[in-house]
Short mmCIF file of C-alpha atoms and ligand atoms in Angstrom, two decimals:
data_model
loop_
_atom_site.label_atom_id
_atom_site.label_comp_id
_atom_site.label_asym_id
_atom_site.label_seq_id
_atom_site.Cartn_x
_atom_site.Cartn_y
_atom_site.Cartn_z
CA MET A 1 22.42 -7.40 -19.30
CA GLU A 2 19.89 -8.38 -21.92
CA ARG A 3 16.58 -6.67 -21.61
CA CYS A 4 13.32 -6.80 -23.45
CA PRO A 5 12.59 -3.50 -25.18
CA LYS A 6 8.95 -3.26 -24.26
CA LEU A 7 6.77 -3.86 -21.25
CA THR A 8 3.80 -6.17 -21.43
CA ALA A 9 0.57 -5.42 -19.63
CA ALA A 10 2.16 -2.84 -17.41
CA GLU A 11 -0.74 -0.45 -17.07
CA PRO A 12 -1.67 -0.10 -13.42
CA LEU A 13 -4.51 -2.52 -12.80
CA ARG A 14 -6.40 -0.16 -10.58
CA GLY A 15 -9.41 -2.45 -10.43
CA LEU A 16 -7.23 -5.05 -8.76
CA SER A 17 -6.91 -2.96 -5.62
CA THR A 18 -10.08 -4.60 -4.36
CA PRO A 19 -10.21 -8.07 -5.94
CA GLN A 20 -12.91 -10.47 -4.89
CA PRO A 21 -12.07 -12.08 -1.57
CA GLY A 22 -11.41 -15.79 -1.56
CA LEU A 23 -10.16 -15.98 -5.14
CA LEU A 24 -6.71 -17.38 -5.71
CA PRO A 25 -4.52 -15.15 -7.85
CA VAL A 26 -4.96 -15.73 -11.57
CA LEU A 27 -1.64 -16.78 -12.99
CA VAL A 28 -0.50 -15.02 -16.11
CA HIS A 29 1.32 -17.44 -18.38
CA SER A 30 4.11 -15.06 -19.25
CA LEU A 31 4.39 -13.52 -15.81
CA SER A 32 7.96 -13.18 -14.60
CA MET A 33 7.46 -10.55 -11.92
CA ARG A 34 4.40 -8.97 -10.37
CA VAL A 35 4.88 -5.70 -8.52
CA ARG A 36 2.23 -4.48 -6.10
CA ILE A 37 2.28 -1.10 -4.40
CA LEU A 38 0.68 -1.60 -1.00
CA GLY A 39 1.54 1.87 0.27
CA SER A 40 2.87 4.96 -1.46
CA ALA A 41 3.29 7.66 1.23
CA ALA A 42 6.40 8.61 3.17
CA GLY A 43 6.64 8.05 6.94
CA GLY A 44 3.50 9.22 8.72
CA GLY A 45 1.23 8.44 5.77
CA PHE A 46 -1.32 10.80 4.24
CA PRO A 47 -2.95 12.27 6.20
CA GLN A 48 -0.48 12.12 9.09
CA TRP A 49 -2.00 11.84 12.58
CA ASN A 50 -0.48 15.05 13.98
CA CYS A 51 -0.31 17.13 10.81
CA ALA A 52 -2.55 20.07 9.97
CA CYS A 53 -0.74 21.12 6.80
CA PRO A 54 -2.95 22.35 3.94
CA ASN A 55 -2.92 18.91 2.27
CA CYS A 56 -3.84 16.95 5.43
CA ARG A 57 -6.48 19.48 6.52
CA SER A 58 -8.09 19.53 3.11
CA LEU A 59 -8.09 15.74 2.81
CA ARG A 60 -9.77 15.35 6.21
CA ALA A 61 -12.36 17.93 5.21
CA GLY A 62 -13.21 15.90 2.11
CA ALA A 63 -12.17 18.81 -0.08
CA PHE A 64 -8.86 17.47 -1.45
CA ALA A 65 -8.49 16.55 -5.11
CA GLY A 66 -6.23 13.62 -4.33
CA LYS A 67 -6.04 10.31 -2.50
CA ALA A 68 -5.14 9.18 1.01
CA ARG A 69 -2.11 6.94 1.13
CA THR A 70 -0.57 4.47 3.57
CA GLN A 71 3.14 4.34 4.32
CA ALA A 72 5.46 3.12 1.55
CA GLN A 73 5.33 -0.62 1.02
CA VAL A 74 5.98 -2.71 -2.09
CA ALA A 75 5.47 -6.45 -2.60
CA ILE A 76 6.90 -8.48 -5.49
CA SER A 77 6.24 -11.99 -6.72
CA PRO A 78 7.71 -14.23 -9.44
CA ASP A 79 4.43 -16.12 -9.96
CA GLY A 80 1.56 -14.39 -8.14
CA ARG A 81 1.72 -16.98 -5.34
CA THR A 82 4.95 -16.43 -3.39
CA TRP A 83 5.56 -12.85 -2.33
CA PHE A 84 8.47 -10.83 -0.98
CA LEU A 85 8.01 -7.54 0.82
CA LEU A 86 10.32 -4.61 0.08
CA GLY A 87 10.43 -3.00 3.51
CA ALA A 88 8.05 -3.64 6.39
CA SER A 89 5.86 -0.59 6.98
CA PRO A 90 3.99 0.26 10.18
CA ASP A 91 0.79 -0.06 8.08
CA LEU A 92 1.62 -3.61 7.04
CA ARG A 93 -1.21 -5.39 8.81
CA ALA A 94 -3.88 -3.27 7.10
CA GLN A 95 -1.99 -3.44 3.80
CA ILE A 96 -1.95 -7.26 3.92
CA GLU A 97 -5.66 -7.39 4.74
CA ALA A 98 -6.37 -5.07 1.79
CA THR A 99 -4.54 -7.45 -0.55
CA PRO A 100 -6.24 -10.88 -0.99
CA GLU A 101 -3.14 -12.31 -2.70
CA LEU A 102 -1.33 -11.93 0.62
CA HIS A 103 -3.97 -13.69 2.71
CA PRO A 104 -3.26 -17.11 4.21
CA HIS A 105 -4.74 -20.18 2.53
CA PRO A 106 -5.69 -23.31 4.48
CA SER A 107 -2.94 -25.83 3.96
CA SER A 108 -3.20 -29.61 3.70
CA SER A 109 0.06 -30.25 5.49
CA GLY A 110 1.62 -29.02 8.68
CA ASP A 111 -0.29 -26.45 10.69
CA ALA A 112 -3.45 -26.26 8.59
CA MET A 113 -4.56 -22.84 9.87
CA ARG A 114 -1.22 -21.05 9.79
CA HIS A 115 0.13 -20.03 6.41
CA SER A 116 1.26 -16.94 4.51
CA PRO A 117 2.12 -16.32 0.86
CA ILE A 118 4.78 -13.92 2.23
CA ALA A 119 8.12 -15.71 2.07
CA GLY A 120 10.50 -12.93 2.93
CA VAL A 121 11.30 -9.28 3.48
CA VAL A 122 14.05 -7.12 1.99
CA LEU A 123 15.06 -4.20 4.24
CA LEU A 124 16.82 -1.24 2.64
CA ASN A 125 17.46 0.73 5.83
CA ALA A 126 16.68 0.73 9.56
CA ASP A 127 14.14 3.57 9.53
CA LEU A 128 11.08 2.98 11.70
CA ASP A 129 8.71 3.54 8.78
CA HIS A 130 10.61 0.81 6.90
CA THR A 131 11.10 -1.78 9.67
CA LEU A 132 8.36 -1.50 12.32
CA GLY A 133 6.14 -3.80 10.28
CA LEU A 134 8.49 -6.69 11.01
CA LEU A 135 7.15 -6.72 14.57
CA LEU A 136 3.66 -7.18 13.11
CA LEU A 137 4.83 -10.42 11.48
CA ARG A 138 5.82 -12.01 14.79
CA GLU A 139 3.29 -14.86 15.04
CA LEU A 140 5.91 -17.58 14.59
CA GLN A 141 5.66 -17.49 10.79
CA PRO A 142 8.91 -18.59 9.10
CA LEU A 143 10.33 -15.72 7.05
CA ARG A 144 13.61 -14.90 5.39
CA VAL A 145 14.83 -11.35 5.97
CA TYR A 146 17.46 -9.67 3.81
CA ALA A 147 19.34 -6.67 5.23
CA THR A 148 22.86 -5.36 5.52
CA GLU A 149 24.83 -6.65 8.49
CA SER A 150 24.66 -3.15 9.99
CA VAL A 151 20.86 -2.90 9.75
CA ARG A 152 20.49 -6.44 11.14
CA ARG A 153 22.69 -5.59 14.13
CA ILE A 154 20.76 -2.39 14.86
CA LEU A 155 17.46 -4.24 14.88
CA THR A 156 18.43 -7.48 16.61
CA GLU A 157 21.18 -6.39 19.00
CA ASP A 158 19.93 -2.96 20.08
CA ASN A 159 16.17 -3.46 20.14
CA ALA A 160 15.02 -6.17 22.53
CA MET A 161 11.51 -6.31 21.05
CA PHE A 162 12.91 -7.94 17.93
CA THR A 163 13.74 -11.07 19.95
CA MET A 164 10.03 -11.85 19.51
CA LEU A 165 10.98 -12.72 15.94
CA GLN A 166 13.57 -15.27 17.11
CA ARG A 167 11.53 -17.25 19.64
CA VAL A 168 11.82 -20.56 17.79
CA SER A 169 14.46 -21.82 15.43
CA GLY A 170 13.58 -21.23 11.81
CA GLN A 171 11.28 -18.31 12.59
CA LEU A 172 13.36 -15.55 11.05
CA THR A 173 16.32 -16.42 8.85
CA TRP A 174 18.55 -13.40 8.27
CA THR A 175 20.60 -13.11 5.10
CA ASP A 176 23.16 -10.32 4.89
CA ILE A 177 23.05 -8.02 1.89
CA VAL A 178 26.44 -6.87 0.65
CA PRO A 179 26.01 -3.78 -1.52
CA GLY A 180 27.21 -4.38 -5.05
CA THR A 181 26.72 -8.14 -5.00
CA VAL A 182 23.86 -10.12 -6.50
CA PHE A 183 21.63 -12.29 -4.33
CA SER A 184 18.57 -14.46 -5.02
CA LEU A 185 15.34 -14.16 -3.09
CA ARG A 186 14.64 -17.48 -1.41
CA ASP A 187 11.76 -18.71 0.68
CA PRO A 188 12.36 -19.79 4.30
CA SER A 189 13.14 -23.37 3.18
CA GLY A 190 15.84 -22.03 0.84
CA GLU A 191 14.01 -22.49 -2.46
CA ASP A 192 15.10 -19.96 -5.09
CA SER A 193 12.24 -17.73 -6.33
CA GLY A 194 14.04 -16.82 -9.54
CA LEU A 195 14.12 -13.14 -8.54
CA ARG A 196 17.65 -11.77 -8.38
CA CYS A 197 18.55 -8.59 -6.53
CA SER A 198 21.44 -6.22 -6.32
CA ALA A 199 21.68 -3.37 -3.88
CA LEU A 200 23.37 0.00 -4.28
CA SER A 201 24.68 1.94 -1.35
CA LEU A 202 22.80 5.26 -1.50
CA GLY A 203 22.91 6.91 1.91
CA THR A 204 25.32 6.97 4.82
CA ARG A 205 23.00 8.23 7.57
CA TYR A 206 21.56 5.90 10.18
CA PRO A 207 18.27 6.71 11.95
CA ALA A 208 18.45 9.11 14.90
CA TYR A 209 17.61 6.31 17.36
CA VAL A 210 20.93 4.55 16.62
CA SER A 211 23.43 5.58 19.30
CA GLN A 212 26.69 7.30 18.36
CA SER A 213 28.72 4.45 19.82
CA ARG A 214 26.80 1.92 17.74
CA GLN A 215 27.12 4.08 14.63
CA SER A 216 30.89 4.17 15.08
CA GLU A 217 30.92 0.37 14.71
CA LEU A 218 28.82 0.26 11.56
CA LYS A 219 29.78 0.58 7.92
CA SER A 220 28.43 3.86 6.56
CA GLY A 221 27.80 2.28 3.15
CA GLU A 222 25.29 -0.10 4.72
CA ALA A 223 22.92 2.58 6.04
CA SER A 224 20.56 2.99 3.10
CA LEU A 225 20.20 0.99 -0.09
CA GLY A 226 18.51 1.19 -3.43
CA LEU A 227 17.36 -2.12 -4.87
CA ILE A 228 17.34 -3.56 -8.38
CA VAL A 229 15.25 -6.71 -8.82
CA GLU A 230 15.57 -8.75 -12.00
CA SER A 231 13.17 -11.47 -13.06
CA ASN A 232 13.94 -14.72 -14.88
CA SER A 233 13.16 -13.03 -18.18
CA GLY A 234 15.48 -10.10 -17.50
CA LYS A 235 12.81 -7.52 -16.64
CA ARG A 236 13.99 -5.07 -14.02
CA LEU A 237 12.41 -3.15 -11.17
CA ALA A 238 14.32 -0.37 -9.42
CA TYR A 239 13.07 0.54 -5.94
CA MET A 240 14.70 3.71 -4.60
CA PRO A 241 12.56 5.28 -1.87
CA ALA A 242 15.38 7.37 -0.35
CA VAL A 243 17.88 8.92 -2.76
CA PRO A 244 20.17 11.67 -1.40
CA GLN A 245 21.82 12.47 -4.73
CA ILE A 246 22.06 11.15 -8.27
CA ASN A 247 25.48 10.14 -9.59
CA ASP A 248 26.58 8.36 -12.76
CA THR A 249 26.54 4.88 -11.20
CA LEU A 250 22.98 5.38 -10.03
CA LEU A 251 21.96 6.84 -13.38
CA ARG A 252 23.15 3.73 -15.21
CA GLU A 253 21.13 1.51 -12.88
CA LEU A 254 18.05 3.68 -13.21
CA ASP A 255 18.24 3.65 -16.99
CA SER A 256 18.30 -0.15 -17.04
CA ALA A 257 15.01 -0.49 -15.15
CA ASP A 258 11.70 -1.27 -16.85
CA ILE A 259 9.86 0.17 -13.86
CA LEU A 260 11.44 2.82 -11.69
CA LEU A 261 9.91 3.48 -8.25
CA PHE A 262 11.76 6.60 -7.12
CA ASP A 263 12.01 8.91 -4.13
CA GLY A 264 9.06 11.31 -4.35
CA THR A 265 9.25 12.49 -0.75
CA PHE A 266 9.56 16.26 -1.19
CA TRP A 267 8.72 18.66 -3.99
CA SER A 268 11.18 21.33 -2.86
CA ASP A 269 14.23 21.42 -0.64
CA ASP A 270 12.70 23.83 1.91
CA GLU A 271 9.21 22.27 1.86
CA LEU A 272 9.07 21.29 5.54
CA ILE A 273 10.65 24.54 6.67
CA ARG A 274 8.04 26.59 4.80
CA ILE A 275 5.09 24.50 5.94
CA GLN A 276 6.11 23.57 9.49
CA GLY A 277 8.12 26.66 10.32
CA SER A 278 11.14 24.64 11.35
CA ALA A 279 12.59 21.40 10.13
CA GLN A 280 15.46 20.11 8.06
CA THR A 281 15.77 20.57 4.33
CA ALA A 282 14.97 17.66 2.04
CA ASN A 283 18.66 17.26 1.28
CA GLN A 284 19.53 17.21 4.98
CA MET A 285 16.99 14.41 5.41
CA GLY A 286 18.57 12.37 2.62
CA HIS A 287 16.00 13.05 -0.08
CA ILE A 288 16.72 14.79 -3.36
CA PRO A 289 13.78 17.12 -4.03
CA ILE A 290 11.69 16.63 -7.16
CA SER A 291 11.85 20.21 -8.41
CA SER A 292 14.91 22.49 -8.71
CA GLU A 293 17.66 22.39 -11.31
CA VAL A 294 19.20 19.22 -9.92
CA GLY A 295 15.90 17.63 -8.94
CA SER A 296 14.70 14.22 -10.05
CA LEU A 297 11.97 15.59 -12.33
CA GLY A 298 14.56 16.09 -15.06
CA LEU A 299 15.68 12.45 -15.09
CA ALA A 300 15.26 11.39 -18.69
CA GLY A 301 15.01 7.61 -18.46
CA SER A 302 14.32 5.51 -21.53
CA ALA A 303 11.23 5.54 -23.72
CA ARG A 304 10.05 2.11 -22.59
CA GLN A 305 10.53 2.87 -18.91
CA ARG A 306 7.81 3.81 -16.48
CA LYS A 307 8.96 6.40 -13.97
CA ILE A 308 6.88 6.47 -10.82
CA TYR A 309 7.27 8.56 -7.68
CA ILE A 310 6.72 6.73 -4.40
CA HIS A 311 7.37 7.51 -0.70
CA ILE A 312 5.49 10.80 -1.04
CA ASN A 313 5.35 13.06 2.00
CA ASN A 314 1.94 14.42 3.00
CA THR A 315 3.21 17.99 2.51
CA ASN A 316 4.10 17.40 -1.15
CA PRO A 317 1.99 19.70 -3.37
CA MET A 318 1.96 17.19 -6.25
CA LEU A 319 -0.56 15.13 -4.28
CA ASN A 320 -3.14 17.71 -5.31
CA GLU A 321 -4.35 16.43 -8.68
CA VAL A 322 -5.68 19.81 -9.80
CA GLY A 323 -2.53 21.69 -8.82
CA PRO A 324 0.29 22.92 -11.10
CA GLU A 325 2.87 20.57 -9.57
CA TYR A 326 0.78 17.50 -10.43
CA ALA A 327 0.48 18.73 -14.03
CA GLN A 328 4.21 19.41 -14.20
CA VAL A 329 5.04 15.88 -13.00
CA ARG A 330 2.72 14.26 -15.53
CA GLU A 331 4.04 16.44 -18.36
CA ALA A 332 7.58 15.36 -17.48
CA GLY A 333 6.57 11.73 -18.00
CA TRP A 334 6.35 10.73 -14.35
CA GLU A 335 3.49 8.99 -12.57
CA ILE A 336 2.58 9.33 -8.91
CA ALA A 337 2.10 5.99 -7.16
CA GLU A 338 -1.19 5.14 -5.49
CA ASP A 339 -1.92 2.38 -3.00
CA GLY A 340 -3.12 -0.74 -4.79
CA TRP A 341 -1.36 -0.22 -8.12
CA GLN A 342 -0.02 -3.40 -9.69
CA PHE A 343 2.29 -4.09 -12.61
CA ASP A 344 3.14 -7.32 -14.41
CA LEU A 345 6.55 -7.59 -16.01
ZN1 ZN B 1 0.29 17.07 6.45
#
């Protein structure tokens, strides 16, 4: 795989989080992939509605040295006009409204008032905080959805509400992801965007709402994926919001990415147990913790690579920008994703 050694214009364009409404996206001549972080928190967001942990309490009191975040959501585009969503978060409606590039434009053909720059959605797992947003996209808009056969069956065969996405032909077009194989992102009409993906099987656990009998019919390797997206020019994005462990295969993929968006859910393995009194460990929940000897903080990466934590739980102490954990993360060469960040590759 040939890769360019250096990123161009990859500083987060923080000012772009609130661009002027009504402006069409400015096309960058050399743009081959635009990556937009619409949401950077784990399930529940920050603050979480029923959480009174020190972080959430302090944020609500206006005393927190850190930022509120919506639930993890990434959007990518080959040209700044056609967009694909990585996941479909429960905050998707607000995230779309906060992002002018994702607003509909009046069209001269067809239904003049109905349009969306969003062409498709790539689902990495069947978690509610990764799929509920699909139901928010139900207004008969044609979309292409990529997911493993197992995730598609869970959503469409076991959850009657998802039939709202199949009311007319051509509304949702499902394309099965087979881990380990390369697929192109296409719009609902089948046109190739030029973005090529490959998915790695990362986790074998299905969400708790999936019945045991259903789980027995599913392939365990289709439960949770990590995604590599490659642009026409060979630039690579790795999106890995749920990583249970790091092995050599994963390491090779991570090293090849120009931008790495990685599981930043928990700082420590016993974080929820200490803060909530009872819960599972990070490892039991399928997330490698950031700290500890085997944690992700020690991932070296390459010099040209940007390493960014995303899917950050509201209990994570690194959210506090004056705390020691935040300093430790930054010193180790990692960044902590914020809603609205954008990168051009
Ligand atoms: Zn909290």
